[in-house]
Each structure stands twice: as C-alpha cells, then as structure tokens.
mmCIF file of C-alpha atoms and ligand atoms in Angstrom:
data_model
loop_
_atom_site.group_PDB
_atom_site.id
_atom_site.type_symbol
_atom_site.label_atom_id
_atom_site.label_comp_id
_atom_site.label_asym_id
_atom_site.label_seq_id
_atom_site.Cartn_x
_atom_site.Cartn_y
_atom_site.Cartn_z
ATOM 1 C CA UNK A 82 115.692 81.023 75.649
ATOM 2 C CA UNK A 83 116.648 78.171 73.289
ATOM 3 C CA UNK A 84 116.640 78.825 69.541
ATOM 4 C CA UNK A 85 116.879 75.659 67.409
ATOM 5 C CA UNK A 86 118.041 76.014 63.811
ATOM 6 C CA UNK A 87 117.861 72.894 61.646
ATOM 7 C CA UNK A 88 118.281 72.265 57.956
ATOM 8 C CA UNK A 89 120.363 70.548 55.288
ATOM 9 C CA UNK A 90 124.047 71.152 54.515
ATOM 10 C CA UNK A 91 124.808 74.543 53.028
ATOM 11 C CA UNK A 92 121.528 76.210 54.048
ATOM 12 C CA UNK A 93 123.459 78.794 56.094
ATOM 13 C CA UNK A 94 122.601 77.436 59.548
ATOM 14 C CA UNK A 95 125.955 77.862 61.225
ATOM 15 C CA UNK A 96 126.648 81.364 59.904
ATOM 16 C CA UNK A 97 123.185 82.555 60.877
ATOM 17 C CA UNK A 98 123.211 80.808 64.271
ATOM 18 C CA UNK A 99 126.644 82.265 65.042
ATOM 19 C CA UNK A 100 125.667 85.806 64.044
ATOM 20 C CA UNK A 101 122.400 85.723 65.968
ATOM 21 C CA UNK A 102 124.089 84.320 69.093
ATOM 22 C CA UNK A 103 126.924 86.853 68.798
ATOM 23 C CA UNK A 104 124.567 89.824 68.481
ATOM 24 C CA UNK A 105 122.784 88.847 71.707
ATOM 25 C CA UNK A 106 125.762 87.606 73.690
ATOM 26 C CA UNK A 107 124.205 84.112 73.777
ATOM 27 C CA UNK A 108 125.960 80.751 73.576
ATOM 28 C CA UNK A 109 126.203 79.077 70.171
ATOM 29 C CA UNK A 110 126.359 75.286 69.912
ATOM 30 C CA UNK A 111 127.255 73.669 66.595
ATOM 31 C CA UNK A 112 126.071 70.054 66.895
ATOM 32 C CA UNK A 113 127.421 69.200 63.432
ATOM 33 C CA UNK A 114 130.894 70.017 64.791
ATOM 34 C CA UNK A 115 130.332 67.418 67.516
ATOM 35 C CA UNK A 116 129.541 64.679 64.976
ATOM 36 C CA UNK A 117 132.504 65.838 62.929
ATOM 37 C CA UNK A 118 134.823 65.576 65.959
ATOM 38 C CA UNK A 119 133.744 61.959 66.580
ATOM 39 C CA UNK A 120 134.247 61.202 62.885
ATOM 40 C CA UNK A 121 137.750 62.707 62.928
ATOM 41 C CA UNK A 122 138.717 60.577 65.924
ATOM 42 C CA UNK A 123 137.256 57.467 64.267
ATOM 43 C CA UNK A 124 139.258 58.053 61.093
ATOM 44 C CA UNK A 125 142.438 58.631 63.076
ATOM 45 C CA UNK A 126 141.887 55.507 65.149
ATOM 46 C CA UNK A 127 141.051 53.419 62.069
ATOM 47 C CA UNK A 128 137.645 52.456 63.405
ATOM 48 C CA UNK A 129 135.466 50.979 60.660
ATOM 49 C CA UNK A 130 132.620 53.330 59.790
ATOM 50 C CA UNK A 131 130.099 50.518 60.103
ATOM 51 C CA UNK A 132 131.272 49.394 63.557
ATOM 52 C CA UNK A 133 128.421 50.864 65.560
ATOM 53 C CA UNK A 134 129.557 49.480 68.912
ATOM 54 C CA UNK A 135 133.093 50.907 68.680
ATOM 55 C CA UNK A 136 131.833 54.214 67.317
ATOM 56 C CA UNK A 137 129.228 54.450 70.060
ATOM 57 C CA UNK A 138 131.910 53.909 72.697
ATOM 58 C CA UNK A 139 134.168 56.444 71.062
ATOM 59 C CA UNK A 140 131.332 58.997 71.006
ATOM 60 C CA UNK A 141 130.467 58.293 74.640
ATOM 61 C CA UNK A 142 134.049 58.715 75.799
ATOM 62 C CA UNK A 143 134.914 61.731 73.624
ATOM 63 C CA UNK A 144 135.145 64.944 75.607
ATOM 64 C CA UNK A 145 133.941 67.405 73.018
ATOM 65 C CA UNK A 146 133.882 71.017 74.065
ATOM 66 C CA UNK A 147 133.653 74.545 72.693
ATOM 67 C CA UNK A 148 135.477 77.750 73.554
ATOM 68 C CA UNK A 149 134.716 81.184 72.127
ATOM 69 C CA UNK A 150 136.908 82.055 69.139
ATOM 70 C CA UNK A 151 137.386 85.134 66.993
ATOM 71 C CA UNK A 152 134.344 86.666 65.228
ATOM 72 C CA UNK A 153 132.011 84.373 67.130
ATOM 73 C CA UNK A 154 133.423 81.247 65.427
ATOM 74 C CA UNK A 155 133.651 78.694 68.240
ATOM 75 C CA UNK A 156 136.836 76.709 68.741
ATOM 76 C CA UNK A 157 136.174 72.995 68.974
ATOM 77 C CA UNK A 158 138.075 70.646 71.277
ATOM 78 C CA UNK A 159 138.362 66.889 71.712
ATOM 79 C CA UNK A 160 139.785 66.633 75.207
ATOM 80 C CA UNK A 161 142.471 69.310 75.334
ATOM 81 C CA UNK A 162 143.301 69.042 71.632
ATOM 82 C CA UNK A 163 141.901 71.733 69.338
ATOM 83 C CA UNK A 164 140.220 70.198 66.280
ATOM 84 C CA UNK A 165 138.541 73.315 64.816
ATOM 85 C CA UNK A 166 140.341 73.064 61.462
ATOM 86 C CA UNK A 167 140.673 69.277 61.214
ATOM 87 C CA UNK A 168 136.923 68.623 61.530
ATOM 88 C CA UNK A 169 136.366 70.586 58.298
ATOM 89 C CA UNK A 170 138.661 68.271 56.296
ATOM 90 C CA UNK A 171 137.131 66.683 53.200
ATOM 91 C CA UNK A 172 137.653 63.128 54.477
ATOM 92 C CA UNK A 173 135.683 64.031 57.607
ATOM 93 C CA UNK A 174 132.913 65.643 55.520
ATOM 94 C CA UNK A 175 132.692 62.512 53.377
ATOM 95 C CA UNK A 176 132.353 60.163 56.372
ATOM 96 C CA UNK A 177 130.329 62.149 58.894
ATOM 97 C CA UNK A 178 126.856 61.219 57.588
ATOM 98 C CA UNK A 179 127.687 57.530 57.916
ATOM 99 C CA UNK A 180 129.037 57.925 61.455
ATOM 100 C CA UNK A 181 126.151 60.113 62.594
ATOM 101 C CA UNK A 182 123.540 57.641 61.321
ATOM 102 C CA UNK A 183 124.415 55.062 64.024
ATOM 103 C CA UNK A 184 121.851 55.076 66.854
ATOM 104 C CA UNK A 185 124.561 54.436 69.476
ATOM 105 C CA UNK A 186 126.531 57.461 68.296
ATOM 106 C CA UNK A 187 123.411 59.630 68.356
ATOM 107 C CA UNK A 188 122.488 58.437 71.851
ATOM 108 C CA UNK A 189 125.896 59.515 73.171
ATOM 109 C CA UNK A 190 125.714 62.879 71.380
ATOM 110 C CA UNK A 191 122.167 63.531 72.555
ATOM 111 C CA UNK A 192 123.266 63.255 76.182
ATOM 112 C CA UNK A 193 126.153 65.681 75.642
ATOM 113 C CA UNK A 194 124.002 68.121 73.675
ATOM 114 C CA UNK A 195 121.273 68.207 76.313
ATOM 115 C CA UNK A 196 123.897 68.891 78.977
ATOM 116 C CA UNK A 197 125.321 71.768 76.925
ATOM 117 C CA UNK A 198 121.824 73.212 76.532
ATOM 118 C CA UNK A 199 121.505 73.623 80.281
ATOM 119 C CA UNK A 200 123.805 76.631 80.165
ATOM 120 C CA UNK A 201 121.146 79.309 79.483
ATOM 121 C CA UNK A 202 120.296 81.391 76.408
ATOM 122 C CA UNK A 203 121.558 79.397 73.450
ATOM 123 C CA UNK A 204 121.317 79.192 69.677
ATOM 124 C CA UNK A 205 121.905 75.594 68.580
ATOM 125 C CA UNK A 206 122.086 74.286 65.034
ATOM 126 C CA UNK A 207 121.901 70.818 63.541
ATOM 127 C CA UNK A 208 119.528 68.390 61.875
ATOM 128 C CA UNK A 209 117.355 67.099 64.719
ATOM 129 C CA UNK A 210 117.348 69.891 67.307
ATOM 130 C CA UNK A 211 113.702 70.917 67.003
ATOM 131 C CA UNK A 212 112.508 67.322 66.598
ATOM 132 C CA UNK A 213 114.645 65.293 69.037
ATOM 133 C CA UNK A 214 117.342 67.143 70.981
ATOM 134 C CA UNK A 215 115.153 70.004 72.158
ATOM 135 C CA UNK A 216 111.513 69.577 71.125
ATOM 136 C CA UNK A 217 110.567 72.208 73.711
ATOM 137 C CA UNK A 218 112.793 74.914 72.140
ATOM 138 C CA UNK A 219 111.286 78.413 72.389
ATOM 139 C CA UNK A 220 111.975 79.120 68.714
ATOM 140 C CA UNK A 221 112.372 76.526 65.947
ATOM 141 C CA UNK A 222 113.641 77.486 62.526
ATOM 142 C CA UNK A 223 114.233 75.264 59.519
ATOM 143 C CA UNK A 224 116.547 76.833 56.950
ATOM 144 C CA UNK A 225 116.681 75.433 53.468
ATOM 145 C CA UNK A 226 117.674 76.383 49.901
ATOM 146 C CA UNK A 227 117.890 74.661 46.523
ATOM 147 C CA UNK A 228 120.666 72.109 45.978
ATOM 148 C CA UNK A 229 122.286 74.353 43.345
ATOM 149 C CA UNK A 230 122.394 77.325 45.706
ATOM 150 C CA UNK A 231 123.702 75.300 48.653
ATOM 151 C CA UNK A 232 126.360 73.685 46.472
ATOM 152 C CA UNK A 233 127.414 77.126 45.228
ATOM 153 C CA UNK A 234 127.814 78.395 48.805
ATOM 154 C CA UNK A 235 129.836 75.363 49.893
ATOM 155 C CA UNK A 236 132.090 75.724 46.839
ATOM 156 C CA UNK A 237 132.815 79.317 47.752
ATOM 157 C CA UNK A 238 133.724 78.293 51.303
ATOM 158 C CA UNK A 239 136.078 75.620 49.998
ATOM 159 C CA UNK A 240 137.612 77.975 47.435
ATOM 160 C CA UNK A 241 138.458 80.393 50.231
ATOM 161 C CA UNK A 242 140.426 77.550 51.812
ATOM 162 C CA UNK A 243 142.178 76.834 48.515
ATOM 163 C CA UNK A 244 140.173 73.711 47.560
ATOM 164 C CA UNK A 245 138.549 73.677 44.128
ATOM 165 C CA UNK A 246 135.612 71.438 43.285
ATOM 166 C CA UNK A 247 133.198 71.562 40.347
ATOM 167 C CA UNK A 248 129.587 72.680 40.797
ATOM 168 C CA UNK A 249 128.447 69.322 39.445
ATOM 169 C CA UNK A 250 130.471 67.317 41.951
ATOM 170 C CA UNK A 251 129.428 69.525 44.844
ATOM 171 C CA UNK A 252 125.751 69.151 43.921
ATOM 172 C CA UNK A 253 126.227 65.383 43.827
ATOM 173 C CA UNK A 254 127.856 65.391 47.279
ATOM 174 C CA UNK A 255 125.144 67.619 48.751
ATOM 175 C CA UNK A 256 122.414 65.379 47.322
ATOM 176 C CA UNK A 257 124.106 62.299 48.762
ATOM 177 C CA UNK A 258 124.419 63.897 52.185
ATOM 178 C CA UNK A 259 120.778 65.095 52.097
ATOM 179 C CA UNK A 260 119.677 61.582 51.215
ATOM 180 C CA UNK A 261 121.753 59.990 53.976
ATOM 181 C CA UNK A 262 120.728 62.505 56.649
ATOM 182 C CA UNK A 263 117.005 62.406 55.717
ATOM 183 C CA UNK A 264 116.587 58.657 55.386
ATOM 184 C CA UNK A 265 118.359 57.382 58.497
ATOM 185 C CA UNK A 266 116.288 55.431 61.003
ATOM 186 C CA UNK A 267 117.019 57.567 64.047
ATOM 187 C CA UNK A 268 116.459 61.332 64.159
ATOM 188 C CA UNK A 269 116.392 61.989 60.409
ATOM 189 C CA UNK A 270 116.716 65.481 59.016
ATOM 190 C CA UNK A 271 113.254 67.039 58.850
ATOM 191 C CA UNK A 272 111.475 70.197 59.887
ATOM 192 C CA UNK A 273 109.619 70.029 63.187
ATOM 193 C CA UNK A 274 105.861 70.489 62.735
ATOM 194 C CA UNK A 275 106.051 73.783 64.623
ATOM 195 C CA UNK A 276 109.221 75.113 62.931
ATOM 196 C CA UNK A 277 109.209 78.272 60.828
ATOM 197 C CA UNK A 278 110.586 77.224 57.431
ATOM 198 C CA UNK A 279 112.738 79.816 55.666
ATOM 199 C CA UNK A 280 113.854 79.209 52.091
ATOM 200 C CA UNK A 281 117.094 81.191 51.825
ATOM 201 C CA UNK A 282 117.719 80.565 48.105
ATOM 202 C CA UNK A 283 117.083 84.192 47.153
ATOM 203 C CA UNK A 284 118.283 85.747 50.410
ATOM 204 C CA UNK A 285 121.661 87.033 51.523
ATOM 205 C CA UNK A 286 122.984 86.295 54.989
ATOM 206 C CA UNK A 287 121.936 89.663 56.450
ATOM 207 C CA UNK A 288 118.373 89.122 55.266
ATOM 208 C CA UNK A 289 118.260 85.679 56.856
ATOM 209 C CA UNK A 290 119.700 87.007 60.127
ATOM 210 C CA UNK A 291 117.091 89.806 60.090
ATOM 211 C CA UNK A 292 114.265 87.313 59.513
ATOM 212 C CA UNK A 293 115.463 85.035 62.322
ATOM 213 C CA UNK A 294 115.975 88.010 64.655
ATOM 214 C CA UNK A 295 112.408 89.138 64.047
ATOM 215 C CA UNK A 296 111.085 85.685 64.915
ATOM 216 C CA UNK A 297 113.120 85.592 68.151
ATOM 217 C CA UNK A 298 112.039 89.143 69.101
ATOM 218 C CA UNK A 299 108.383 88.172 68.643
ATOM 219 C CA UNK A 300 108.850 85.026 70.748
ATOM 220 C CA UNK A 301 110.488 87.095 73.494
ATOM 221 C CA UNK A 302 107.679 89.650 73.409
ATOM 222 C CA UNK A 303 105.164 86.811 73.611
ATOM 223 C CA UNK A 304 106.997 85.259 76.575
ATOM 224 C CA UNK A 305 107.188 88.638 78.366
ATOM 225 C CA UNK A 306 103.623 89.692 77.734
HETATM 226 O O1 DC B 264 126.223 70.799 59.806
HETATM 227 P P1 DC B 264 127.406 69.943 59.374
HETATM 228 O O2 DC B 264 127.543 69.825 57.891
HETATM 229 O O3 DC B 264 128.675 70.336 60.033
HETATM 230 O O4 DC B 264 127.016 68.490 59.922
HETATM 231 C C1 DC B 264 127.821 67.378 59.656
HETATM 232 C C2 DC B 264 126.996 66.095 59.659
HETATM 233 O O5 DC B 264 126.601 65.777 60.987
HETATM 234 C C3 DC B 264 125.734 66.089 58.816
HETATM 235 O O6 DC B 264 125.954 65.528 57.542
HETATM 236 C C4 DC B 264 124.777 65.243 59.594
HETATM 237 C C5 DC B 264 125.326 65.204 60.986
HETATM 238 N N1 DC B 264 124.504 65.906 61.964
HETATM 239 C C6 DC B 264 123.471 65.206 62.518
HETATM 240 O O7 DC B 264 123.230 64.056 62.127
HETATM 241 N N2 DC B 264 122.720 65.766 63.504
HETATM 242 C C7 DC B 264 122.970 67.015 63.920
HETATM 243 N N3 DC B 264 122.225 67.547 64.898
HETATM 244 C C8 DC B 264 124.022 67.763 63.335
HETATM 245 C C9 DC B 264 124.767 67.181 62.335
#
C-alpha cells in the first residue's frame, strides 16, 4: 500500500509520516530530503541556483539514498556520504524552493522517487506525491495548518537545535516558501482532488497520527473486503 502525505512546510508531514510508517513497519520516504540533498550539493559546488541545466545534471547524477536511523528518523545519503544533518542547514532551507522549482531537477527526482516507491508498503511525504509522483496512491492525505501555527512549530524545532528566530521572521519565511512552492510551473504544491484534507492547527501530533491511521485502516478494510 502507498500512503501519500502532501502539504506545506511545517504542517507536520514528516513527523506523522515517520510515526505511521514506524508503527506498521513500512518504509518511509522523505522526498523533501531528496530536494534538500541536491540543494546542499549545489551550494557546495557553487552551482548558480538559476542554472537549470547544471542543476538538472547534478540531480540526475546524485545518488540519494536512505537508511533506517534511530526512532524511525531516516538517515540520508548522497553517495556514501551521510548528509542527514547538513540538509537541515538554514542556507539549504533558504535555497531549496528555488532549486526544486526547476523542471529538469523535478524530472530527475521523479524518476528516483518512482523507483523508491517500487519497494512495497510505503508512506511518502512531499508536495506533489498525490498529484504527480504517485497519482494512484491508495491513500492521499493533505496536511495543512495556519501560517502562525506552522511558523511556531518550525521555531520550536530550530530552538531545539540552538537556533533562535523571531515568530515574525519565521512567518515571513514560511509565506515565501508557500508562495514559491504553490506557484511554480511544474508540480506545484496543491491537494489532489481525491486527497483527505486535515487541518492540524488545533491538533497535537498524536491526534493527527490517529486520524491518518484511521484513514489507512479504512482503506485497507476496503481493499480486503
Ligand atoms: O518538506 P521539506 O521542507 O523538507 O521540503 C523542502 C523543499 O523541497 C520544499 O520547500 C519544496 C521542495 N519539495 C518539492 O518541491 N516537492 C516535494 N515532493 C518535496 C519537497
């Protein structure tokens, strides 16, 4: 079974996807981490963020892989180098929307993502999974929340890593990223017509996991019966 979880930054996709996959012993694929890995390599190799051809080649040649880590958090690799921590750097976060908007980059990632999805029961999160990467997914969920709530969650995450940022600045960054991800020409962020939309603004993570679990259970019952 393939469970697609899409939504904007800070909606809780990766935490929920990870917990759901972990509880069932399924594979979890974080497609945002793949775009982040390409962006990290581009920054390190001084490739201009508007050079679609170079970025497309880089994305095509990058060997991005996952290995299980502690508490279900996947370790991310570019070739044999582990990039799990580096892809969460602020400079990567600031550049990833621009890199991921290039059609050539998306084409290369799409191929890799579809290959990864061949491995069986999987929970996969991103922006375009239910619409483009896997339109035939068995379950499609679109998680969202208000900008203020998502900014608050991201700030907490950063604080835990020792980075402080004001609520105002974080809201501005989230809005910018939403705008970039939703308005790009190819595979923009949007809910698939047949996705179940869950607004998580007033929910804690356990409530969201319970809601998603119920949807998957129903889909499995439907498939079995
Ligand atoms: O989920 P995240 O914040 O780690 O994603 C980083 C960026 O990658 C996000 O701003 C948009 C892009 N992305 C995408 O374009 N398509 C996906 N399927 C996943 C992420």
